[in-house]
Amino acid sequence: MPQHRFLCRDALERPGASRLRRPGPDDGAYLLFTSGSTGAPKGVPLRHANVMAYLRATTARYQPTPDDRFTQLFDLTFDLSVHDMFLCWGAGAALYCPSDAARMAPQEFVRRHDLTFWFSVPSTATYMQRLRILRPGLFPSLRWSLFCGEALPRRIAEAWAAAAPNSTVENLYGPTEATIAITAYRLPADPDAAAQLPDIVPIGRPFPGQAAIVIDAEGTPAPMGEAGKLCLGGSQVAEGYWRRPDLTAERFLPPQGTDPGMGWYRTGDRVRETAEHGLVFLGRMDRQVKINGHRVELQEVEAALGRAAASDCVAALAWPLDAGGLARGIVAFVGRDDMPAEAILEACRRMLPPYMVPSQIRPLSDWPVNDHGKADYKRLRQLLE
Ligand code: AMP
């Protein structure tokens, strides 16, 4: 691979190895792949300038010091791991990596090391709450409790605030295309005020220097309080997808009337802007779902299922949903009953990352279609209820 240069320990110890070129703001920092609705993952290249904009904003906001101790709960394929590592190391703080066993319910790990910065998907807190681990006063050492990556249910945020009473709880929001997180909402310290929030904690306002606009179906700015599509702009926004000019033109199209010099990204998230809370998350415009914080385009699962079952009659649905309507897994319907479900699942496992593999296959001899001859998702969903 001539375009890659591997630097192993021996090479670094050799004289002159330290003369690596310092990257400039336009150099690539990382390329992350995220689920694609056309059936193949899409790459998002982020530049050093994007990452530095994020790190400057969060360093100013959270003021980490060399005395801080951070959690490192995110897999390196998730951009939230960039926050863990570089916000921490930039301040000279210490990063604590849990074992695989401690990753899902890391309460002992946080307590043993007196960690001060928590950062996870809300699912981790939901899981701890379900196991009745999240007791009031559990985490006295935490001073920041940050959540990101999927909707944060208010009841989970409230339980966490009681469990980490010396910390400030924030809900961060952002797609990979806008570098880690680009808006944040701070939970009120007063429990009575927190209890008044919507069931899903708002996503707040963009970081200083970044922009968010809500547009209506015509592409013009939606009035305050009206639901619309969220577009993000500013120095955190990527320039486009890797080698996908078609998709880049569609999703990185600046909204009407905005500064053409600024990068914009159309998120596909439905939101409403309110004077009190800033942006309130209402769900997706498309079939993208979050499974334990992992971004999944159900069409990508269906493309793999179609190949696995050698059939066009396949459908993937987010199921089950928890009490707040958030997805916990994927169920697949296949319009043939002459192939063992395990064989289909095995083929899916070879094509998809573990979190995208359906938890069960439901074979159907009678495939429900709508007036356009396409899979009737409404009827399929009824079969689950
Ligand atoms: P990813 O690119 O994996 O970070 O996924 C980005 C998507 O995750 C966003 O477009 C949202 O749909 C969802 N998301 C991220 N953070 C939040 C949040 N705090 N609340 C609701 N949805 C979120």
mmCIF file of C-alpha atoms in Angstrom, residues 10-357:
data_model
loop_
_atom_site.group_PDB
_atom_site.id
_atom_site.type_symbol
_atom_site.label_atom_id
_atom_site.label_comp_id
_atom_site.label_asym_id
_atom_site.label_seq_id
_atom_site.Cartn_x
_atom_site.Cartn_y
_atom_site.Cartn_z
ATOM 1 C CA ASP A 10 12.060 0.365 15.810
ATOM 2 C CA ALA A 11 11.494 3.072 13.221
ATOM 3 C CA LEU A 12 10.597 5.630 15.871
ATOM 4 C CA GLU A 13 13.703 4.886 17.903
ATOM 5 C CA ARG A 14 16.004 5.394 14.894
ATOM 6 C CA PRO A 15 17.823 8.790 14.750
ATOM 7 C CA GLY A 16 15.918 11.268 12.596
ATOM 8 C CA ALA A 17 12.576 9.516 13.073
ATOM 9 C CA SER A 18 11.311 12.434 15.131
ATOM 10 C CA ARG A 19 11.533 14.634 12.040
ATOM 11 C CA LEU A 20 8.015 13.652 11.055
ATOM 12 C CA ARG A 21 6.251 16.436 9.206
ATOM 13 C CA ARG A 22 3.959 18.454 11.455
ATOM 14 C CA PRO A 23 0.435 18.246 10.062
ATOM 15 C CA GLY A 24 -1.274 21.417 8.869
ATOM 16 C CA PRO A 25 -4.930 22.340 9.410
ATOM 17 C CA ASP A 26 -5.964 20.900 6.030
ATOM 18 C CA ASP A 27 -4.234 17.565 6.507
ATOM 19 C CA GLY A 28 -6.370 14.546 7.262
ATOM 20 C CA ALA A 29 -6.732 13.638 10.933
ATOM 21 C CA TYR A 30 -8.853 10.498 10.512
ATOM 22 C CA LEU A 31 -11.219 8.745 8.136
ATOM 23 C CA LEU A 32 -14.175 7.036 9.794
ATOM 24 C CA PHE A 33 -16.691 4.788 8.088
ATOM 25 C CA THR A 34 -20.319 4.994 9.011
ATOM 26 C CA SER A 35 -23.337 2.981 7.914
ATOM 27 C CA GLY A 36 -24.603 3.804 4.399
ATOM 28 C CA SER A 37 -28.199 3.702 3.151
ATOM 29 C CA THR A 38 -27.122 2.392 -0.264
ATOM 30 C CA GLY A 39 -25.889 -0.806 1.349
ATOM 31 C CA ALA A 40 -22.189 0.057 1.742
ATOM 32 C CA PRO A 41 -20.540 2.085 4.517
ATOM 33 C CA LYS A 42 -19.486 5.660 3.649
ATOM 34 C CA GLY A 43 -16.198 7.244 4.685
ATOM 35 C CA VAL A 44 -16.051 10.626 6.435
ATOM 36 C CA PRO A 45 -12.618 12.295 6.250
ATOM 37 C CA LEU A 46 -11.999 14.836 9.021
ATOM 38 C CA ARG A 47 -9.179 17.376 8.901
ATOM 39 C CA HIS A 48 -6.950 18.582 11.734
ATOM 40 C CA ALA A 49 -8.782 21.927 11.543
ATOM 41 C CA ASN A 50 -12.112 20.173 12.256
ATOM 42 C CA VAL A 51 -10.711 18.296 15.246
ATOM 43 C CA MET A 52 -8.877 21.334 16.627
ATOM 44 C CA ALA A 53 -12.095 23.384 16.454
ATOM 45 C CA TYR A 54 -13.817 20.694 18.537
ATOM 46 C CA LEU A 55 -10.968 20.408 21.037
ATOM 47 C CA ARG A 56 -10.733 24.184 21.499
ATOM 48 C CA ALA A 57 -14.479 24.439 22.150
ATOM 49 C CA THR A 58 -14.567 21.545 24.626
ATOM 50 C CA THR A 59 -11.339 22.528 26.392
ATOM 51 C CA ALA A 60 -12.856 25.987 27.019
ATOM 52 C CA ARG A 61 -16.173 24.456 28.087
ATOM 53 C CA TYR A 62 -14.939 21.701 30.439
ATOM 54 C CA GLN A 63 -11.537 23.098 31.486
ATOM 55 C CA PRO A 64 -9.791 19.747 32.070
ATOM 56 C CA THR A 65 -6.643 19.898 34.237
ATOM 57 C CA PRO A 66 -3.688 17.542 34.818
ATOM 58 C CA ASP A 67 -5.530 16.315 37.951
ATOM 59 C CA ASP A 68 -8.466 14.979 35.924
ATOM 60 C CA ARG A 69 -9.054 11.293 35.223
ATOM 61 C CA PHE A 70 -11.099 10.427 32.130
ATOM 62 C CA THR A 71 -13.095 7.337 31.176
ATOM 63 C CA GLN A 72 -12.230 5.695 27.844
ATOM 64 C CA LEU A 73 -15.368 3.717 27.060
ATOM 65 C CA PHE A 74 -15.585 4.182 23.290
ATOM 66 C CA ASP A 75 -14.267 1.850 20.650
ATOM 67 C CA LEU A 76 -11.669 3.477 18.388
ATOM 68 C CA THR A 77 -14.025 3.072 15.407
ATOM 69 C CA PHE A 78 -16.335 5.618 17.067
ATOM 70 C CA ASP A 79 -15.329 9.294 16.813
ATOM 71 C CA LEU A 80 -16.276 9.855 20.455
ATOM 72 C CA SER A 81 -13.002 8.059 21.293
ATOM 73 C CA VAL A 82 -11.187 11.083 19.800
ATOM 74 C CA HIS A 83 -12.762 13.220 22.540
ATOM 75 C CA ASP A 84 -11.614 10.779 25.236
ATOM 76 C CA MET A 85 -8.028 10.687 24.064
ATOM 77 C CA PHE A 86 -7.250 14.170 22.867
ATOM 78 C CA LEU A 87 -9.298 16.312 25.255
ATOM 79 C CA CYS A 88 -7.646 14.319 28.044
ATOM 80 C CA TRP A 89 -4.070 14.282 26.789
ATOM 81 C CA GLY A 90 -4.262 17.918 25.638
ATOM 82 C CA ALA A 91 -4.757 18.870 29.294
ATOM 83 C CA GLY A 92 -2.119 16.443 30.595
ATOM 84 C CA ALA A 93 -4.883 14.461 32.321
ATOM 85 C CA ALA A 94 -4.977 10.659 32.712
ATOM 86 C CA LEU A 95 -7.037 8.323 30.529
ATOM 87 C CA TYR A 96 -8.396 5.144 32.143
ATOM 88 C CA CYS A 97 -9.173 2.218 29.841
ATOM 89 C CA PRO A 98 -11.528 -0.392 31.350
ATOM 90 C CA SER A 99 -11.316 -4.092 30.585
ATOM 91 C CA ASP A 100 -13.915 -5.469 28.177
ATOM 92 C CA ALA A 101 -15.852 -6.863 31.155
ATOM 93 C CA ALA A 102 -15.984 -3.452 32.885
ATOM 94 C CA ARG A 103 -16.974 -1.528 29.737
ATOM 95 C CA MET A 104 -20.747 -2.104 29.866
ATOM 96 C CA ALA A 105 -21.230 -1.512 33.606
ATOM 97 C CA PRO A 106 -18.080 0.308 34.724
ATOM 98 C CA GLN A 107 -19.234 1.465 38.183
ATOM 99 C CA GLU A 108 -16.445 -0.283 40.129
ATOM 100 C CA PHE A 109 -13.892 0.997 37.655
ATOM 101 C CA VAL A 110 -15.011 4.633 38.099
ATOM 102 C CA ARG A 111 -15.057 4.342 41.872
ATOM 103 C CA ARG A 112 -11.719 2.530 42.210
ATOM 104 C CA HIS A 113 -9.877 5.186 40.224
ATOM 105 C CA ASP A 114 -11.889 8.207 41.455
ATOM 106 C CA LEU A 115 -12.535 9.237 37.867
ATOM 107 C CA THR A 116 -13.587 12.834 37.271
ATOM 108 C CA PHE A 117 -14.760 12.851 33.596
ATOM 109 C CA TRP A 118 -17.454 10.475 32.388
ATOM 110 C CA PHE A 119 -18.314 10.193 28.663
ATOM 111 C CA SER A 120 -20.586 7.482 27.262
ATOM 112 C CA VAL A 121 -23.640 6.763 25.169
ATOM 113 C CA PRO A 122 -26.875 7.003 27.173
ATOM 114 C CA SER A 123 -27.366 3.227 26.649
ATOM 115 C CA THR A 124 -24.582 2.545 29.167
ATOM 116 C CA ALA A 125 -26.468 4.520 31.820
ATOM 117 C CA THR A 126 -29.781 2.903 30.796
ATOM 118 C CA TYR A 127 -28.214 -0.524 31.215
ATOM 119 C CA MET A 128 -26.913 0.384 34.678
ATOM 120 C CA GLN A 129 -30.310 1.763 35.623
ATOM 121 C CA ARG A 130 -32.016 -1.439 34.460
ATOM 122 C CA LEU A 131 -29.681 -3.472 36.681
ATOM 123 C CA ARG A 132 -30.488 -1.067 39.563
ATOM 124 C CA ILE A 133 -26.834 -0.124 39.886
ATOM 125 C CA LEU A 134 -27.404 3.623 39.512
ATOM 126 C CA ARG A 135 -27.918 4.525 43.166
ATOM 127 C CA PRO A 136 -27.875 8.111 44.498
ATOM 128 C CA GLY A 137 -24.348 9.193 45.469
ATOM 129 C CA LEU A 138 -22.675 6.281 43.626
ATOM 130 C CA PHE A 139 -20.112 8.471 41.840
ATOM 131 C CA PRO A 140 -18.966 11.279 44.184
ATOM 132 C CA SER A 141 -15.666 11.787 42.282
ATOM 133 C CA LEU A 142 -17.208 12.727 38.923
ATOM 134 C CA ARG A 143 -17.213 16.429 38.085
ATOM 135 C CA TRP A 144 -18.474 16.086 34.475
ATOM 136 C CA SER A 145 -21.008 13.538 33.213
ATOM 137 C CA LEU A 146 -21.202 13.785 29.441
ATOM 138 C CA PHE A 147 -23.494 11.768 27.190
ATOM 139 C CA CYS A 148 -23.559 11.685 23.414
ATOM 140 C CA GLY A 149 -24.400 9.539 20.406
ATOM 141 C CA GLU A 150 -28.120 8.897 20.819
ATOM 142 C CA ALA A 151 -31.213 10.342 22.476
ATOM 143 C CA LEU A 152 -30.824 10.831 26.225
ATOM 144 C CA PRO A 153 -34.063 9.966 28.094
ATOM 145 C CA ARG A 154 -34.812 12.511 30.841
ATOM 146 C CA ARG A 155 -35.399 9.832 33.488
ATOM 147 C CA ILE A 156 -31.909 8.430 32.819
ATOM 148 C CA ALA A 157 -30.326 11.898 33.009
ATOM 149 C CA GLU A 158 -32.127 12.520 36.313
ATOM 150 C CA ALA A 159 -31.010 9.182 37.764
ATOM 151 C CA TRP A 160 -27.456 9.886 36.671
ATOM 152 C CA ALA A 161 -27.493 13.385 38.181
ATOM 153 C CA ALA A 162 -28.485 11.838 41.533
ATOM 154 C CA ALA A 163 -25.802 9.137 41.189
ATOM 155 C CA ALA A 164 -23.091 11.708 40.411
ATOM 156 C CA PRO A 165 -24.203 14.614 42.619
ATOM 157 C CA ASN A 166 -20.955 16.590 42.299
ATOM 158 C CA SER A 167 -21.023 16.539 38.518
ATOM 159 C CA THR A 168 -22.636 18.633 35.816
ATOM 160 C CA VAL A 169 -24.622 16.512 33.355
ATOM 161 C CA GLU A 170 -24.554 17.468 29.669
ATOM 162 C CA ASN A 171 -26.188 16.007 26.599
ATOM 163 C CA LEU A 172 -23.881 16.414 23.591
ATOM 164 C CA TYR A 173 -25.103 15.935 20.056
ATOM 165 C CA GLY A 174 -23.400 15.598 16.716
ATOM 166 C CA PRO A 175 -22.905 13.393 13.679
ATOM 167 C CA THR A 176 -19.512 12.044 12.573
ATOM 168 C CA GLU A 177 -19.741 14.528 9.656
ATOM 169 C CA ALA A 178 -19.572 17.469 12.115
ATOM 170 C CA THR A 179 -16.708 16.067 14.229
ATOM 171 C CA ILE A 180 -17.675 14.257 17.435
ATOM 172 C CA ALA A 181 -20.276 16.693 18.865
ATOM 173 C CA ILE A 182 -21.336 20.186 17.898
ATOM 174 C CA THR A 183 -24.171 21.146 20.263
ATOM 175 C CA ALA A 184 -24.679 20.642 23.980
ATOM 176 C CA TYR A 185 -27.387 21.038 26.578
ATOM 177 C CA ARG A 186 -26.619 21.386 30.273
ATOM 178 C CA LEU A 187 -29.089 19.672 32.606
ATOM 179 C CA PRO A 188 -30.334 22.132 35.268
ATOM 180 C CA ALA A 189 -28.694 21.423 38.631
ATOM 181 C CA ASP A 190 -32.065 21.838 40.346
ATOM 182 C CA PRO A 191 -33.909 18.457 40.180
ATOM 183 C CA ASP A 192 -37.306 20.207 40.064
ATOM 184 C CA ALA A 193 -36.225 22.144 36.965
ATOM 185 C CA ALA A 194 -34.810 18.974 35.367
ATOM 186 C CA ALA A 195 -38.116 17.210 35.997
ATOM 187 C CA GLN A 196 -39.831 19.807 33.767
ATOM 188 C CA LEU A 197 -37.748 18.902 30.689
ATOM 189 C CA PRO A 198 -39.213 16.983 27.734
ATOM 190 C CA ASP A 199 -38.959 13.155 27.928
ATOM 191 C CA ILE A 200 -35.886 13.318 25.688
ATOM 192 C CA VAL A 201 -33.275 15.786 26.969
ATOM 193 C CA PRO A 202 -32.811 18.716 24.520
ATOM 194 C CA ILE A 203 -29.618 18.902 22.482
ATOM 195 C CA GLY A 204 -29.161 22.593 23.219
ATOM 196 C CA ARG A 205 -27.101 25.062 21.252
ATOM 197 C CA PRO A 206 -24.081 24.870 18.936
ATOM 198 C CA PHE A 207 -20.598 25.423 20.333
ATOM 199 C CA PRO A 208 -19.288 28.994 19.856
ATOM 200 C CA GLY A 209 -18.373 29.595 16.210
ATOM 201 C CA GLN A 210 -20.530 26.702 14.923
ATOM 202 C CA ALA A 211 -24.011 27.101 13.453
ATOM 203 C CA ALA A 212 -27.308 25.230 13.341
ATOM 204 C CA ILE A 213 -30.372 26.039 11.230
ATOM 205 C CA VAL A 214 -33.706 24.291 11.107
ATOM 206 C CA ILE A 215 -35.200 24.214 7.603
ATOM 207 C CA ASP A 216 -38.689 23.307 6.452
ATOM 208 C CA ALA A 217 -39.704 21.038 3.552
ATOM 209 C CA GLU A 218 -39.062 23.893 1.059
ATOM 210 C CA GLY A 219 -35.537 24.380 2.386
ATOM 211 C CA THR A 220 -36.209 27.764 3.972
ATOM 212 C CA PRO A 221 -35.598 28.481 7.671
ATOM 213 C CA ALA A 222 -38.418 27.121 9.837
ATOM 214 C CA PRO A 223 -39.999 29.538 12.341
ATOM 215 C CA MET A 224 -38.993 29.151 15.993
ATOM 216 C CA GLY A 225 -40.881 26.250 17.568
ATOM 217 C CA GLU A 226 -41.687 24.483 14.256
ATOM 218 C CA ALA A 227 -40.297 21.030 13.514
ATOM 219 C CA GLY A 228 -37.846 20.835 10.627
ATOM 220 C CA LYS A 229 -34.595 19.339 9.366
ATOM 221 C CA LEU A 230 -31.391 20.211 11.165
ATOM 222 C CA CYS A 231 -28.457 21.598 9.140
ATOM 223 C CA LEU A 232 -25.078 22.181 10.768
ATOM 224 C CA GLY A 233 -22.418 24.652 9.672
ATOM 225 C CA GLY A 234 -18.954 25.807 10.690
ATOM 226 C CA SER A 235 -15.353 24.751 11.078
ATOM 227 C CA GLN A 236 -16.250 21.364 12.542
ATOM 228 C CA VAL A 237 -18.152 20.294 9.413
ATOM 229 C CA ALA A 238 -16.318 17.916 7.015
ATOM 230 C CA GLU A 239 -15.978 18.764 3.333
ATOM 231 C CA GLY A 240 -17.817 15.699 2.113
ATOM 232 C CA TYR A 241 -17.757 11.932 1.907
ATOM 233 C CA TRP A 242 -14.732 10.014 0.796
ATOM 234 C CA ARG A 243 -14.931 9.327 -2.959
ATOM 235 C CA ARG A 244 -18.720 9.878 -3.006
ATOM 236 C CA PRO A 245 -19.353 13.125 -4.962
ATOM 237 C CA ASP A 246 -23.046 12.196 -5.466
ATOM 238 C CA LEU A 247 -23.748 11.804 -1.769
ATOM 239 C CA THR A 248 -21.559 14.794 -0.911
ATOM 240 C CA ALA A 249 -23.570 17.042 -3.255
ATOM 241 C CA GLU A 250 -26.797 15.863 -1.624
ATOM 242 C CA ARG A 251 -25.843 16.005 2.054
ATOM 243 C CA PHE A 252 -23.278 18.834 2.165
ATOM 244 C CA LEU A 253 -25.498 21.280 0.274
ATOM 245 C CA PRO A 254 -25.651 24.692 2.024
ATOM 246 C CA PRO A 255 -29.189 25.722 2.990
ATOM 247 C CA GLN A 256 -30.675 28.645 1.014
ATOM 248 C CA GLY A 257 -29.378 32.069 2.005
ATOM 249 C CA THR A 258 -26.404 30.842 4.039
ATOM 250 C CA ASP A 259 -22.812 31.970 3.706
ATOM 251 C CA PRO A 260 -21.371 29.930 0.790
ATOM 252 C CA GLY A 261 -17.891 30.132 2.350
ATOM 253 C CA MET A 262 -18.994 28.033 5.314
ATOM 254 C CA GLY A 263 -19.301 24.231 5.158
ATOM 255 C CA TRP A 264 -22.788 22.847 5.813
ATOM 256 C CA TYR A 265 -24.162 19.372 6.440
ATOM 257 C CA ARG A 266 -27.791 18.224 6.305
ATOM 258 C CA THR A 267 -28.085 15.814 9.222
ATOM 259 C CA GLY A 268 -31.396 14.064 8.499
ATOM 260 C CA ASP A 269 -32.386 14.723 12.132
ATOM 261 C CA ARG A 270 -35.787 16.261 12.908
ATOM 262 C CA VAL A 271 -35.609 18.977 15.522
ATOM 263 C CA ARG A 272 -37.479 21.985 16.844
ATOM 264 C CA GLU A 273 -35.800 25.123 18.125
ATOM 265 C CA THR A 274 -37.116 26.633 21.333
ATOM 266 C CA ALA A 275 -36.040 29.823 23.087
ATOM 267 C CA GLU A 276 -35.800 27.994 26.409
ATOM 268 C CA HIS A 277 -33.802 24.861 25.540
ATOM 269 C CA GLY A 278 -32.313 25.547 22.126
ATOM 270 C CA LEU A 279 -32.680 22.510 19.852
ATOM 271 C CA VAL A 280 -35.018 19.682 20.818
ATOM 272 C CA PHE A 281 -34.416 16.327 19.117
ATOM 273 C CA LEU A 282 -37.541 14.769 17.575
ATOM 274 C CA GLY A 283 -36.178 11.769 15.672
ATOM 275 C CA ARG A 284 -34.934 10.901 12.193
ATOM 276 C CA MET A 285 -36.294 11.822 8.755
ATOM 277 C CA ASP A 286 -35.059 8.496 7.315
ATOM 278 C CA ARG A 287 -34.472 4.891 8.354
ATOM 279 C CA GLN A 288 -31.270 5.512 10.278
ATOM 280 C CA VAL A 289 -31.420 4.184 13.846
ATOM 281 C CA LYS A 290 -29.101 4.014 16.804
ATOM 282 C CA ILE A 291 -28.441 0.650 18.451
ATOM 283 C CA ASN A 292 -26.556 1.181 21.720
ATOM 284 C CA GLY A 293 -25.154 4.364 20.197
ATOM 285 C CA HIS A 294 -24.064 2.697 16.933
ATOM 286 C CA ARG A 295 -25.332 4.378 13.776
ATOM 287 C CA VAL A 296 -27.184 1.903 11.577
ATOM 288 C CA GLU A 297 -28.887 2.488 8.225
ATOM 289 C CA LEU A 298 -31.494 -0.271 8.066
ATOM 290 C CA GLN A 299 -31.070 -0.361 4.262
ATOM 291 C CA GLU A 300 -27.473 -1.493 4.755
ATOM 292 C CA VAL A 301 -28.707 -4.390 6.909
ATOM 293 C CA GLU A 302 -31.295 -5.191 4.230
ATOM 294 C CA ALA A 303 -28.655 -5.225 1.490
ATOM 295 C CA ALA A 304 -26.688 -7.833 3.479
ATOM 296 C CA LEU A 305 -29.853 -9.784 4.279
ATOM 297 C CA GLY A 306 -30.832 -9.819 0.601
ATOM 298 C CA ARG A 307 -27.480 -11.353 -0.296
ATOM 299 C CA ALA A 308 -27.562 -13.762 2.646
ATOM 300 C CA ALA A 309 -31.071 -15.033 1.842
ATOM 301 C CA ALA A 310 -30.729 -14.649 -1.961
ATOM 302 C CA SER A 311 -34.053 -12.813 -1.926
ATOM 303 C CA ASP A 312 -35.413 -9.313 -2.583
ATOM 304 C CA CYS A 313 -38.132 -9.855 0.013
ATOM 305 C CA VAL A 314 -36.200 -8.828 3.100
ATOM 306 C CA ALA A 315 -36.835 -6.144 5.719
ATOM 307 C CA ALA A 316 -34.959 -4.980 8.802
ATOM 308 C CA LEU A 317 -36.813 -3.251 11.613
ATOM 309 C CA ALA A 318 -35.512 -1.675 14.781
ATOM 310 C CA TRP A 319 -36.910 -3.918 17.528
ATOM 311 C CA PRO A 320 -37.425 -4.182 20.437
ATOM 312 C CA LEU A 321 -38.017 -0.565 21.390
ATOM 313 C CA ASP A 322 -37.589 0.470 25.016
ATOM 314 C CA ALA A 323 -40.156 2.408 27.038
ATOM 315 C CA GLY A 324 -38.967 5.690 25.463
ATOM 316 C CA GLY A 325 -39.354 4.319 21.899
ATOM 317 C CA LEU A 326 -35.578 3.930 21.414
ATOM 318 C CA ALA A 327 -34.253 0.918 19.518
ATOM 319 C CA ARG A 328 -32.482 -1.871 21.368
ATOM 320 C CA GLY A 329 -31.906 -4.285 18.486
ATOM 321 C CA ILE A 330 -32.817 -5.360 14.939
ATOM 322 C CA VAL A 331 -35.300 -7.970 13.773
ATOM 323 C CA ALA A 332 -35.247 -9.233 10.185
ATOM 324 C CA PHE A 333 -38.110 -10.529 8.069
ATOM 325 C CA VAL A 334 -37.291 -12.782 5.123
ATOM 326 C CA GLY A 335 -39.862 -13.696 2.488
ATOM 327 C CA ARG A 336 -38.870 -17.344 2.250
ATOM 328 C CA ASP A 337 -39.245 -20.156 4.739
ATOM 329 C CA ASP A 338 -37.101 -22.794 3.046
ATOM 330 C CA MET A 339 -33.738 -21.561 4.341
ATOM 331 C CA PRO A 340 -32.574 -22.053 7.955
ATOM 332 C CA ALA A 341 -32.533 -18.779 9.894
ATOM 333 C CA GLU A 342 -29.129 -19.677 11.322
ATOM 334 C CA ALA A 343 -27.619 -19.920 7.818
ATOM 335 C CA ILE A 344 -28.913 -16.411 7.008
ATOM 336 C CA LEU A 345 -27.569 -15.044 10.285
ATOM 337 C CA GLU A 346 -24.202 -16.695 9.741
ATOM 338 C CA ALA A 347 -23.921 -15.060 6.301
ATOM 339 C CA CYS A 348 -24.924 -11.685 7.838
ATOM 340 C CA ARG A 349 -22.208 -12.047 10.476
ATOM 341 C CA ARG A 350 -19.624 -12.321 7.713
ATOM 342 C CA MET A 351 -20.848 -9.080 6.077
ATOM 343 C CA LEU A 352 -21.855 -6.823 8.966
ATOM 344 C CA PRO A 353 -20.321 -5.547 12.207
ATOM 345 C CA PRO A 354 -21.809 -7.343 15.261
ATOM 346 C CA TYR A 355 -24.177 -4.506 16.254
ATOM 347 C CA MET A 356 -25.816 -4.598 12.775
ATOM 348 C CA VAL A 357 -26.499 -8.334 12.757
#
